[in-house]
Tab-separated table of C-alpha atoms and ligand atoms in Angstrom:
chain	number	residue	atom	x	y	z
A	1	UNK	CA	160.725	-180.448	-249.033
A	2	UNK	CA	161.840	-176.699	-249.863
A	3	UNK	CA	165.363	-175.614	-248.465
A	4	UNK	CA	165.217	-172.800	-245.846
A	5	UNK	CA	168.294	-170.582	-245.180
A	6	UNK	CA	167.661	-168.844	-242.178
A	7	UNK	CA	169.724	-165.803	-241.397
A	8	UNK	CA	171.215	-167.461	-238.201
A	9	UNK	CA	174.930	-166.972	-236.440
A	10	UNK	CA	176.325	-169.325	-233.609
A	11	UNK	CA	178.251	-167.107	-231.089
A	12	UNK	CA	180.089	-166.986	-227.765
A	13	UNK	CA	177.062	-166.980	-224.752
A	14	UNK	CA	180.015	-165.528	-222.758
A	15	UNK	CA	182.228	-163.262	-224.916
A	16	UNK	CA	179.593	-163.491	-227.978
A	17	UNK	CA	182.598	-163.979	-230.618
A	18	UNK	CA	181.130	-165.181	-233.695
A	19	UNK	CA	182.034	-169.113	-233.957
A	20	UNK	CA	182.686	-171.628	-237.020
A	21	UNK	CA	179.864	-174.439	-237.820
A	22	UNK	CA	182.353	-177.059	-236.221
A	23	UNK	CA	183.222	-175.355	-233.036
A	24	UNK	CA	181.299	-177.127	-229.818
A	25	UNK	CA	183.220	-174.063	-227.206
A	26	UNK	CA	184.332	-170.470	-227.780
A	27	UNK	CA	188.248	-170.675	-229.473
A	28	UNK	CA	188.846	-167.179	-227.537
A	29	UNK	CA	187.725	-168.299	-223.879
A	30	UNK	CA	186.135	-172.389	-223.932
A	31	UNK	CA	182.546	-171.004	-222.774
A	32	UNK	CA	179.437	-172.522	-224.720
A	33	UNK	CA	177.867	-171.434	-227.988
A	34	UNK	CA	174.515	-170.201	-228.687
A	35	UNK	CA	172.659	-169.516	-231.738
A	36	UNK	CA	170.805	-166.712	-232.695
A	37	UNK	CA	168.645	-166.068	-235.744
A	38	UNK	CA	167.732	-162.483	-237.717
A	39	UNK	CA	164.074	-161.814	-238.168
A	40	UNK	CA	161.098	-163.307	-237.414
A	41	UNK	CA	160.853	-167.389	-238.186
A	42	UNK	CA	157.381	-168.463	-239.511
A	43	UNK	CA	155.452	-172.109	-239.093
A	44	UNK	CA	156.099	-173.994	-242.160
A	45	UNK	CA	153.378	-177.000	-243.859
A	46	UNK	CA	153.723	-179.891	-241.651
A	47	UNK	CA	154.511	-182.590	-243.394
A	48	UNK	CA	153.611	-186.057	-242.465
A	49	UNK	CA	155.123	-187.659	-239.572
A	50	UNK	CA	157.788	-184.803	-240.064
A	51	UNK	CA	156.418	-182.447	-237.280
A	52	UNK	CA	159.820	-180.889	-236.474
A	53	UNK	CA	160.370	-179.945	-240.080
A	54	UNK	CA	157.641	-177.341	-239.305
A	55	UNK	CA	160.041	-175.724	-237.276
A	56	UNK	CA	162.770	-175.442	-239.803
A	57	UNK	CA	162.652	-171.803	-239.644
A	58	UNK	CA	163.322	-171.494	-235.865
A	59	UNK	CA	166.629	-174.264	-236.771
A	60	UNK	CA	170.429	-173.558	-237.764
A	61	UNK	CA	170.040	-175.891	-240.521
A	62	UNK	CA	169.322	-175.812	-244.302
A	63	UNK	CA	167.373	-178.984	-243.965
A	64	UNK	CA	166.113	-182.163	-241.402
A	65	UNK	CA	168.317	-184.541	-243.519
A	66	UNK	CA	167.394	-187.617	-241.143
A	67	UNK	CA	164.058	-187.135	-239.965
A	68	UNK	CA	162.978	-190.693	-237.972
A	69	UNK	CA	159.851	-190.001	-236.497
A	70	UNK	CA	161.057	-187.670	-233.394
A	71	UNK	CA	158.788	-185.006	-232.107
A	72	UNK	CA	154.897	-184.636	-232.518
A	73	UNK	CA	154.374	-186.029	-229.125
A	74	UNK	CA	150.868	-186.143	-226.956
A	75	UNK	CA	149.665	-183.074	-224.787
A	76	UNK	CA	147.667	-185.963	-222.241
A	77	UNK	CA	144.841	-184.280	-220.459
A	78	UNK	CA	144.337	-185.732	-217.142
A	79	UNK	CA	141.253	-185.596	-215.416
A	80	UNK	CA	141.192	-186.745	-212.133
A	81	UNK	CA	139.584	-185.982	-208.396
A	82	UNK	CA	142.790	-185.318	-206.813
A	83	UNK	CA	143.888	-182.578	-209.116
A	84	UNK	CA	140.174	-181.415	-209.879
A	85	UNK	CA	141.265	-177.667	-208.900
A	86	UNK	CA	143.501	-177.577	-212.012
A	87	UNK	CA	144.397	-178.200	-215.378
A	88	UNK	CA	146.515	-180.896	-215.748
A	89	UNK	CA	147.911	-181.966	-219.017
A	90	UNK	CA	151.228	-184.314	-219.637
A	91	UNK	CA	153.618	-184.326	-222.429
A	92	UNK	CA	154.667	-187.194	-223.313
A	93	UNK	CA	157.932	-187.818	-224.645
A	94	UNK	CA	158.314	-191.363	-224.735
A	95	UNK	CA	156.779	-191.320	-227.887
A	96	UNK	CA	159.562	-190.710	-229.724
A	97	UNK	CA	161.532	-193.102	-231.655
A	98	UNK	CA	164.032	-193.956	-228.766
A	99	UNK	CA	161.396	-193.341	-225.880
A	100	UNK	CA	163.229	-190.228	-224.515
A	101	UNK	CA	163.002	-186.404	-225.908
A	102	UNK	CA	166.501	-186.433	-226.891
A	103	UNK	CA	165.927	-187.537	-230.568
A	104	UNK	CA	165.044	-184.037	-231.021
A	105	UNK	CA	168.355	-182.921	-230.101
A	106	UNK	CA	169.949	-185.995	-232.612
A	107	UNK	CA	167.567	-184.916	-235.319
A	108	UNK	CA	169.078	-181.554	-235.272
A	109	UNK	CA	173.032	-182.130	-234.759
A	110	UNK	CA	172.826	-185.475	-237.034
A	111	UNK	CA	171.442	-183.496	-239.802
A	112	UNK	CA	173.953	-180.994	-239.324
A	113	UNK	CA	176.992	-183.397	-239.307
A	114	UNK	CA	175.434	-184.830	-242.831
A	115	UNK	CA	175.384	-181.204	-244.138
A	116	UNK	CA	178.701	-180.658	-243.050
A	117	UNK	CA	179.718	-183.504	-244.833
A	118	UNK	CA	181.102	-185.280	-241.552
A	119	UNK	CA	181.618	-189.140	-241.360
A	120	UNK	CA	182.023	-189.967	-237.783
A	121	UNK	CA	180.219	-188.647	-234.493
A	122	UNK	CA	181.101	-189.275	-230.830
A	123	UNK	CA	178.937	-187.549	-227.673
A	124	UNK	CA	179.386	-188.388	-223.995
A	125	UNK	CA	175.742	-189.537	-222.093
A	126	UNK	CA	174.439	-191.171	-219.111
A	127	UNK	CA	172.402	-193.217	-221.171
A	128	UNK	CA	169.213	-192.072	-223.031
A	129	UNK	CA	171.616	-189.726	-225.233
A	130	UNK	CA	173.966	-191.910	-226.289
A	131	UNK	CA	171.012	-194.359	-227.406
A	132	UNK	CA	169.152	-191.451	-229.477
A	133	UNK	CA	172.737	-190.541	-231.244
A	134	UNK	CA	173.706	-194.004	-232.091
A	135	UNK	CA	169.937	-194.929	-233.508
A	136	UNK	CA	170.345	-191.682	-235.790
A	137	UNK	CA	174.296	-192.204	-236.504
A	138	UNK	CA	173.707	-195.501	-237.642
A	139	UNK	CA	170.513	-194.331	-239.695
A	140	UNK	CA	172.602	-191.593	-241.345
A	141	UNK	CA	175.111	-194.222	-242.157
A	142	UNK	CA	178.148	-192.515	-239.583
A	143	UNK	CA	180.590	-194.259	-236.980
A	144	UNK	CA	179.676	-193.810	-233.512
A	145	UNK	CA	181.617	-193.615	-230.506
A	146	UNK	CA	179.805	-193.040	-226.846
A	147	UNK	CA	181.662	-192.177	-223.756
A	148	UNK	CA	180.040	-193.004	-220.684
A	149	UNK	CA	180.251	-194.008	-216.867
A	150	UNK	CA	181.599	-197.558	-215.675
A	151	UNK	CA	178.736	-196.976	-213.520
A	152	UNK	CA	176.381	-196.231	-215.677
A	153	UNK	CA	172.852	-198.435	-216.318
A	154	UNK	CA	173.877	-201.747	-217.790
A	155	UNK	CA	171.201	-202.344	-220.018
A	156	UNK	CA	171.350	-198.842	-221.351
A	157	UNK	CA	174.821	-200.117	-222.021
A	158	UNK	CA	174.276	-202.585	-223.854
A	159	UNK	CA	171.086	-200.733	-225.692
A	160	UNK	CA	173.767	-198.526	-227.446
A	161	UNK	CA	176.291	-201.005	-227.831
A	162	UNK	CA	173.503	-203.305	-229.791
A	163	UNK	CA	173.131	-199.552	-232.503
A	164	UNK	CA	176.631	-200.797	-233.418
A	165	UNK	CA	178.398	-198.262	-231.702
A	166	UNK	CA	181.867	-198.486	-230.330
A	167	UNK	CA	181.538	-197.507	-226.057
A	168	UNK	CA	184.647	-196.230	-224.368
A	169	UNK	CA	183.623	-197.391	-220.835
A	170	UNK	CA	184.853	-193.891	-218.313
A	171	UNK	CA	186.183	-194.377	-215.177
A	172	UNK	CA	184.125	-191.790	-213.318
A	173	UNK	CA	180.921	-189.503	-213.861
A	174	UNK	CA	179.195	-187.745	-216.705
A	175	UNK	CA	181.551	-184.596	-216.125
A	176	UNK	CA	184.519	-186.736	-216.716
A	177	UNK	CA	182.865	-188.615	-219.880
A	178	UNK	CA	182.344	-185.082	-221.419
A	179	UNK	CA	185.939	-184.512	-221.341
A	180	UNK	CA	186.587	-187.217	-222.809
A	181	UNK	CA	184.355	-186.943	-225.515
A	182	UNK	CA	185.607	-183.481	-226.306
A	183	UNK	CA	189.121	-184.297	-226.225
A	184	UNK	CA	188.087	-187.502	-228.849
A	185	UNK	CA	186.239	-184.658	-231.251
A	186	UNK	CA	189.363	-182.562	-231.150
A	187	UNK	CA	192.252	-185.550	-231.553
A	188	UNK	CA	189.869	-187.127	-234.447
A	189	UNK	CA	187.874	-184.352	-236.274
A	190	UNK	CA	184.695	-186.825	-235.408
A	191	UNK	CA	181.623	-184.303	-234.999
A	192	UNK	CA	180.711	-183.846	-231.327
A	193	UNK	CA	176.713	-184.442	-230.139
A	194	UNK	CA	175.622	-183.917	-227.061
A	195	UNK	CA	174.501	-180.446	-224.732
A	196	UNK	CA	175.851	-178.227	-226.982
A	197	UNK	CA	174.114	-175.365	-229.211
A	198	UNK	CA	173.089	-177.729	-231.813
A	199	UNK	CA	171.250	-180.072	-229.986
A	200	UNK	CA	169.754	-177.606	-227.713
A	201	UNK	CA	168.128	-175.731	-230.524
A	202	UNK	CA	166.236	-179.561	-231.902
A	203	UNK	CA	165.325	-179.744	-228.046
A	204	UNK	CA	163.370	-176.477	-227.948
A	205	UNK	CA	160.570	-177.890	-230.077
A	206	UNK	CA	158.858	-179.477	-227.192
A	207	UNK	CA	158.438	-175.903	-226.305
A	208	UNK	CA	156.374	-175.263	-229.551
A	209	UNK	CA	154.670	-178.101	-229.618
A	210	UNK	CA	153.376	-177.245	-226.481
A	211	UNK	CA	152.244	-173.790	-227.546
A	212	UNK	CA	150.793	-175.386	-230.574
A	213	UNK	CA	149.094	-178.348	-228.958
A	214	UNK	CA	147.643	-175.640	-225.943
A	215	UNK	CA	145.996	-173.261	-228.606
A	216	UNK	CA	144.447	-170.150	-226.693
A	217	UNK	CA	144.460	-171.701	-223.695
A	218	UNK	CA	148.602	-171.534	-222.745
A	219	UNK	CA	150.011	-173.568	-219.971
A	220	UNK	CA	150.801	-170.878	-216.507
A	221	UNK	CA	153.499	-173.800	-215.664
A	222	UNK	CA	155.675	-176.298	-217.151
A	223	UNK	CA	157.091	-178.530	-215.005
A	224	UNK	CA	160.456	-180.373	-216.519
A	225	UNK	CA	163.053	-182.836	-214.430
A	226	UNK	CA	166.483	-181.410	-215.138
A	227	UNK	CA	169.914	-183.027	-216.276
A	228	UNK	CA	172.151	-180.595	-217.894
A	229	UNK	CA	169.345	-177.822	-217.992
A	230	UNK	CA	169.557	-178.058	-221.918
A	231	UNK	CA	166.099	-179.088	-222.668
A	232	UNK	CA	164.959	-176.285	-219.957
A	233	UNK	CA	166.918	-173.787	-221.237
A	234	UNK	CA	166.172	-174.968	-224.774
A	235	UNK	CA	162.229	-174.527	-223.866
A	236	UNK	CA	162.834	-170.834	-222.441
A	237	UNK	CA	165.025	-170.080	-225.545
A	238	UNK	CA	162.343	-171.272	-228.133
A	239	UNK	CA	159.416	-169.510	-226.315
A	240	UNK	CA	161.182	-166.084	-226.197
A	241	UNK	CA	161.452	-166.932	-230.077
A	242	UNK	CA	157.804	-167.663	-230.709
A	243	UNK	CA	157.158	-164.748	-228.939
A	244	UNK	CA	159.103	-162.288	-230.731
A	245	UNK	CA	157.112	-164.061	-233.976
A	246	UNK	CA	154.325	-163.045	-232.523
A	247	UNK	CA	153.432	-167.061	-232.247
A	248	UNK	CA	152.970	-166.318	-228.297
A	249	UNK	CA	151.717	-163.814	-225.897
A	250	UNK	CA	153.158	-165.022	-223.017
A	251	UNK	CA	156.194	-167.267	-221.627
A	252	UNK	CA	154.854	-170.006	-218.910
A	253	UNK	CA	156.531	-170.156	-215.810
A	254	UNK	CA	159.156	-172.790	-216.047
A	255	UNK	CA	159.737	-174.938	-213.046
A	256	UNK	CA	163.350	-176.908	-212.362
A	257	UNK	CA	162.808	-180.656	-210.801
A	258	UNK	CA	165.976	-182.333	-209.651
A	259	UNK	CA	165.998	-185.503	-207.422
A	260	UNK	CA	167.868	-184.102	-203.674
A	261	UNK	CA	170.686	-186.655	-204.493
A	262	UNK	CA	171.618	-184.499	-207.135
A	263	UNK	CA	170.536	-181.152	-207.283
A	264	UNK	CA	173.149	-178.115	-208.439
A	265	UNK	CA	170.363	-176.549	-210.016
A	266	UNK	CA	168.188	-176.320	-207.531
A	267	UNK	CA	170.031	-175.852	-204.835
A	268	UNK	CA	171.176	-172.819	-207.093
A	269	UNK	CA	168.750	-171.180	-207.404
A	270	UNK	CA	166.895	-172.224	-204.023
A	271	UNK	CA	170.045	-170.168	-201.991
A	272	UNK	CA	170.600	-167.615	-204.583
A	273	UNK	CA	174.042	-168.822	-205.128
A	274	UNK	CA	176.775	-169.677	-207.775
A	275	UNK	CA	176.028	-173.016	-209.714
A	276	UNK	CA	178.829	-175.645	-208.094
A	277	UNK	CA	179.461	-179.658	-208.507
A	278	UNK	CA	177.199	-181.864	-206.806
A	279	UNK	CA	178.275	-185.714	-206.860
A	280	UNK	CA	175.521	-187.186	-208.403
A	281	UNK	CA	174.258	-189.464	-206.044
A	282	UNK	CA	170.453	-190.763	-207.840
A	283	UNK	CA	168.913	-193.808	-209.094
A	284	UNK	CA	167.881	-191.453	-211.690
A	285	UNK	CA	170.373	-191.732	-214.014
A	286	UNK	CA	168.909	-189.996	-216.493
A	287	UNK	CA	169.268	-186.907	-214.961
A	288	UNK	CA	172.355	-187.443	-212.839
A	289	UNK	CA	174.585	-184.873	-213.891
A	290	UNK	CA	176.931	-183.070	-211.156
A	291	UNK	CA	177.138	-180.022	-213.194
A	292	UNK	CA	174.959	-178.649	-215.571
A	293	UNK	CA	175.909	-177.647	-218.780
A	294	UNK	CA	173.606	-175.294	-219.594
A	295	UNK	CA	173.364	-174.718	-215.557
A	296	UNK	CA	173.441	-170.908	-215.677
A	297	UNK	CA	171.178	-170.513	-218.609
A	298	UNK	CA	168.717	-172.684	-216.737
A	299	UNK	CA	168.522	-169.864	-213.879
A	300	UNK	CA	168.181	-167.623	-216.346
A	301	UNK	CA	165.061	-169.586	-217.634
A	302	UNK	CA	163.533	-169.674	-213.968
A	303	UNK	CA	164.467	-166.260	-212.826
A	304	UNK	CA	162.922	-164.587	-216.461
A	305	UNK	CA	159.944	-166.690	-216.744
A	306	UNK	CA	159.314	-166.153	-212.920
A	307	UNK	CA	159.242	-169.682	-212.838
A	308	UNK	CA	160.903	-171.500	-209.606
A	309	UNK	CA	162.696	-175.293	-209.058
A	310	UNK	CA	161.848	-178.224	-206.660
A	311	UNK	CA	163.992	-181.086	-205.707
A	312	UNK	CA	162.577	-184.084	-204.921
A	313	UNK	CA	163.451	-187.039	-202.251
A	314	UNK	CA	163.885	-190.457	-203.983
A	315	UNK	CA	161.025	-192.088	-203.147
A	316	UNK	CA	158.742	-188.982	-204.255
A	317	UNK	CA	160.281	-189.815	-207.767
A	318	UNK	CA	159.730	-193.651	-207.480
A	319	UNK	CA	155.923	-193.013	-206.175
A	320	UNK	CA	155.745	-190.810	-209.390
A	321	UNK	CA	156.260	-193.106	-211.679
A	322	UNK	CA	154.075	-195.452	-210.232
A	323	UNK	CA	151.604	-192.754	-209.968
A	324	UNK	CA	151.739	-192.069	-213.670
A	325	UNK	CA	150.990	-195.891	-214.279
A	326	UNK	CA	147.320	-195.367	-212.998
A	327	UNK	CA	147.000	-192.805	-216.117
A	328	UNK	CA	148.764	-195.718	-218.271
A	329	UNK	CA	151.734	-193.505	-218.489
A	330	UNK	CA	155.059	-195.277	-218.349
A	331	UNK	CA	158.435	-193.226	-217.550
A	332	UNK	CA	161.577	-194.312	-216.088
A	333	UNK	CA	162.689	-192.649	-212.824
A	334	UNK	CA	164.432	-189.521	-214.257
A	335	UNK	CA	161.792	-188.995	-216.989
A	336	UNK	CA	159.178	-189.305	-213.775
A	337	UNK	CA	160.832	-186.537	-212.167
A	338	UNK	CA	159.180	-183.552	-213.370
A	339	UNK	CA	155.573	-185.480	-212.124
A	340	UNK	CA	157.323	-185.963	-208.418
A	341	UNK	CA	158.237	-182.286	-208.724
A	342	UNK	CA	154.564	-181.194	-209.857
A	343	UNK	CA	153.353	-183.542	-207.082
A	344	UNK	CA	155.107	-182.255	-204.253
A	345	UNK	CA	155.024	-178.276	-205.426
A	346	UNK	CA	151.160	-179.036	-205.555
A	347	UNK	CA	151.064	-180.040	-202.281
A	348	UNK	CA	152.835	-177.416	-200.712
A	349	UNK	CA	151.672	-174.852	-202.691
A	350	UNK	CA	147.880	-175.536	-203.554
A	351	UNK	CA	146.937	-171.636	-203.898
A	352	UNK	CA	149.843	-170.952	-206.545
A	353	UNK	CA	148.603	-173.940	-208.733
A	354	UNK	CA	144.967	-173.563	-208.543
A	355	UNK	CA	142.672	-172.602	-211.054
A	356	UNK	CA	146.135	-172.619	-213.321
A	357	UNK	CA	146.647	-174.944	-216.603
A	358	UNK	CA	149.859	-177.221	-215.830
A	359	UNK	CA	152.052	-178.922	-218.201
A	360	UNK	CA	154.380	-181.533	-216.564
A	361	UNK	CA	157.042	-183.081	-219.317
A	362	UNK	CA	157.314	-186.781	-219.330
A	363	UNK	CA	160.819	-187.120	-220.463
A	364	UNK	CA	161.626	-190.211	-221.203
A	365	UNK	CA	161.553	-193.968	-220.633
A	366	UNK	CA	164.282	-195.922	-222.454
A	367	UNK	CA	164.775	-198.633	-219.253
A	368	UNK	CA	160.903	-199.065	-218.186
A	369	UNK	CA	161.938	-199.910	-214.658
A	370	UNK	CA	158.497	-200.926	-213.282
A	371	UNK	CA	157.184	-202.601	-216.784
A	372	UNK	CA	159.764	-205.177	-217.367
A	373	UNK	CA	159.993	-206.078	-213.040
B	401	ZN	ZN1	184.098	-166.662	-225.729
């Protein structure tokens, strides 16, 4: 595979200093980082199960060093009597190699920890992240060290545990596990995954897949369930990018699905005010994240694509999931999410949605709740 060197710089998203490879926050004032790339990328060849290396261009990396099968995933067309009025397609990522979209995101940052050389990684997750990180640590031959809830799923747990990597076991919620995590990166020089820049630019590629997969006919909405707003963001971010390649006409309207037990997106956006902590309070533990790290960049997404967010009770997301059985789809509750959200934003708002192509993302399902009952 050829090497690309895009003309890319990471940068402050609040002061826009330029920032070193290794930095995860802005030195000057601790905000985020974003990347941004000179010129127009281009599609590359797609190589055989390497569908993200097609991409490379659009990436801040010279190469997709450990490329396990991630990406490349199904654009399901469902046809069925209840949603005759539209055009319903899922994507689903539970194809991927850890059943959850975030071994995009690992693809990306663990290929830029080997071409920075680094030997150990550490991230903080609710789960499904620290899973994808450790299966492409270990692959990549790097320590790993996860930080994560007490209360946490179990056998998510033990899932990461089993990739040989060392858990520190946080008393408290994601929020506190991410300080954690940071402060480990800092004392120990280990190279830190999670929502960050990095990880957020391997995430967008669901978003050109789905331009890809949809041809001339583009999605009006995508539907997405929503954690730390990364992948949502992520999704905006790489469409603007396609489109300023000329590789789209026009940017879907993006819609935000949080469960009511934990909604600081939503409720955001809903009441038109500042983003603030939520405790997380859902079974979906996916997604249960009291503040979003990429929480203002997510508004951004809804308010620019004139998109809009839904939060959903519960039992809307449990009935989802079982829902998306019937079309032999399986998801766990927070990767269901985005389906409640489509369900119930259907129902309430049948003239919006009809006649209109929908995408709603499957996002993941590393526990299979309902299979293994
Ligand atoms: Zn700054």
């Amino acid at each position: 595979m050829s090497i690309v060197f895009m003309d890319y710089r990471i940068s402050c998203a609040k002061c826009g200093r330029r920032q070193p490879e290794t930095a995860f926050r802005c030195a000057s004032c601790g905000s985020i980082l974003e990347v941004s790339y000179r010129g127009r990328g281009k599609l590359l060849r797609q190589d055989r199960g390497k569908p993200i290396s097609r991409y490379l261009d659009f990436l801040p990396i010279g190469n997709l060093y450990v490329e396990l099968g991630e990406g490349g995933t199904p654009l399901k067309r469902i046809s069925s009597g209840e949603f005759k009025d539209i055009g319903l397609f899922l994507k689903l990522e539970t194809g991927n190699p850890t059943m959850t979209f975030k071994d995009r995101g690992s693809a990306v940052e663990i290929s830029k920890a080997v071409e920075l050389k680094m030997r150990a990684v550490c991230c903080a997750s609710t789960g499904n992240m620290g899973l994808s990180v450790a299966h492409y640590a270990r692959q990549a031959g790097m320590r790993c060290t996860i930080f994560i809830s007490k209360d946490a799923n179990a056998k998510k747990i033990e899932k990461i545990r089993r990739q040989g990597a060392r858990i520190v076991e946080v008393k408290g919620d994601f929020n506190k596990a991410l300080n954690e995590a940071e402060a480990f990166a800092r004392k120990t020089g280990a190279f830190l995954c999670g929502d960050y820049h990095f990880r957020k630019e391997g995430q967008k590629t669901l978003g050109f897949e789905v331009v890809e997969q949809s041809g001339k006919e583009m999605p009006d909405y995508v539907f997405m369930p929503v954690g730390n707003a990364t992948l949502f963001s992520g999704v905006y971010k790489g469409l603007t990018e396609f489109k300023k390649a000329g590789l789209v006409e026009q940017i879907p309207r993006l819609v935000a699905v949080q469960s009511e037990k934990c909604d600081p997106l939503v409720s955001a956006w809903l009441k038109k005010k500042k983003l603030s902590y939520v405790r997380p309070r859902t079974e979906a533990d996916a997604i249960a994240v009291g503040y979003p790290t990429f929480g203002f960049e997510g508004i951004e997404a809804i308010r620019k694509s004139k998109g809009d967010a839904v939060a959903v009770a519960e039992k809307e997301i449990e009935d989802a999931v079982m829902g998306l059985e019937r079309f032999g789809v399986y998801a766990e509750l927070g990767g269901g999410t985005g389906f409640a959200g489509f369900l119930k934003y259907y129902r309430e708002n049948p003239a919006k949605l009809k006649g209109k192509r929908v995408v709603v993302v499957v996002t993941g399902n590393n526990e299979g709740v309902f299979r293994e009952q």
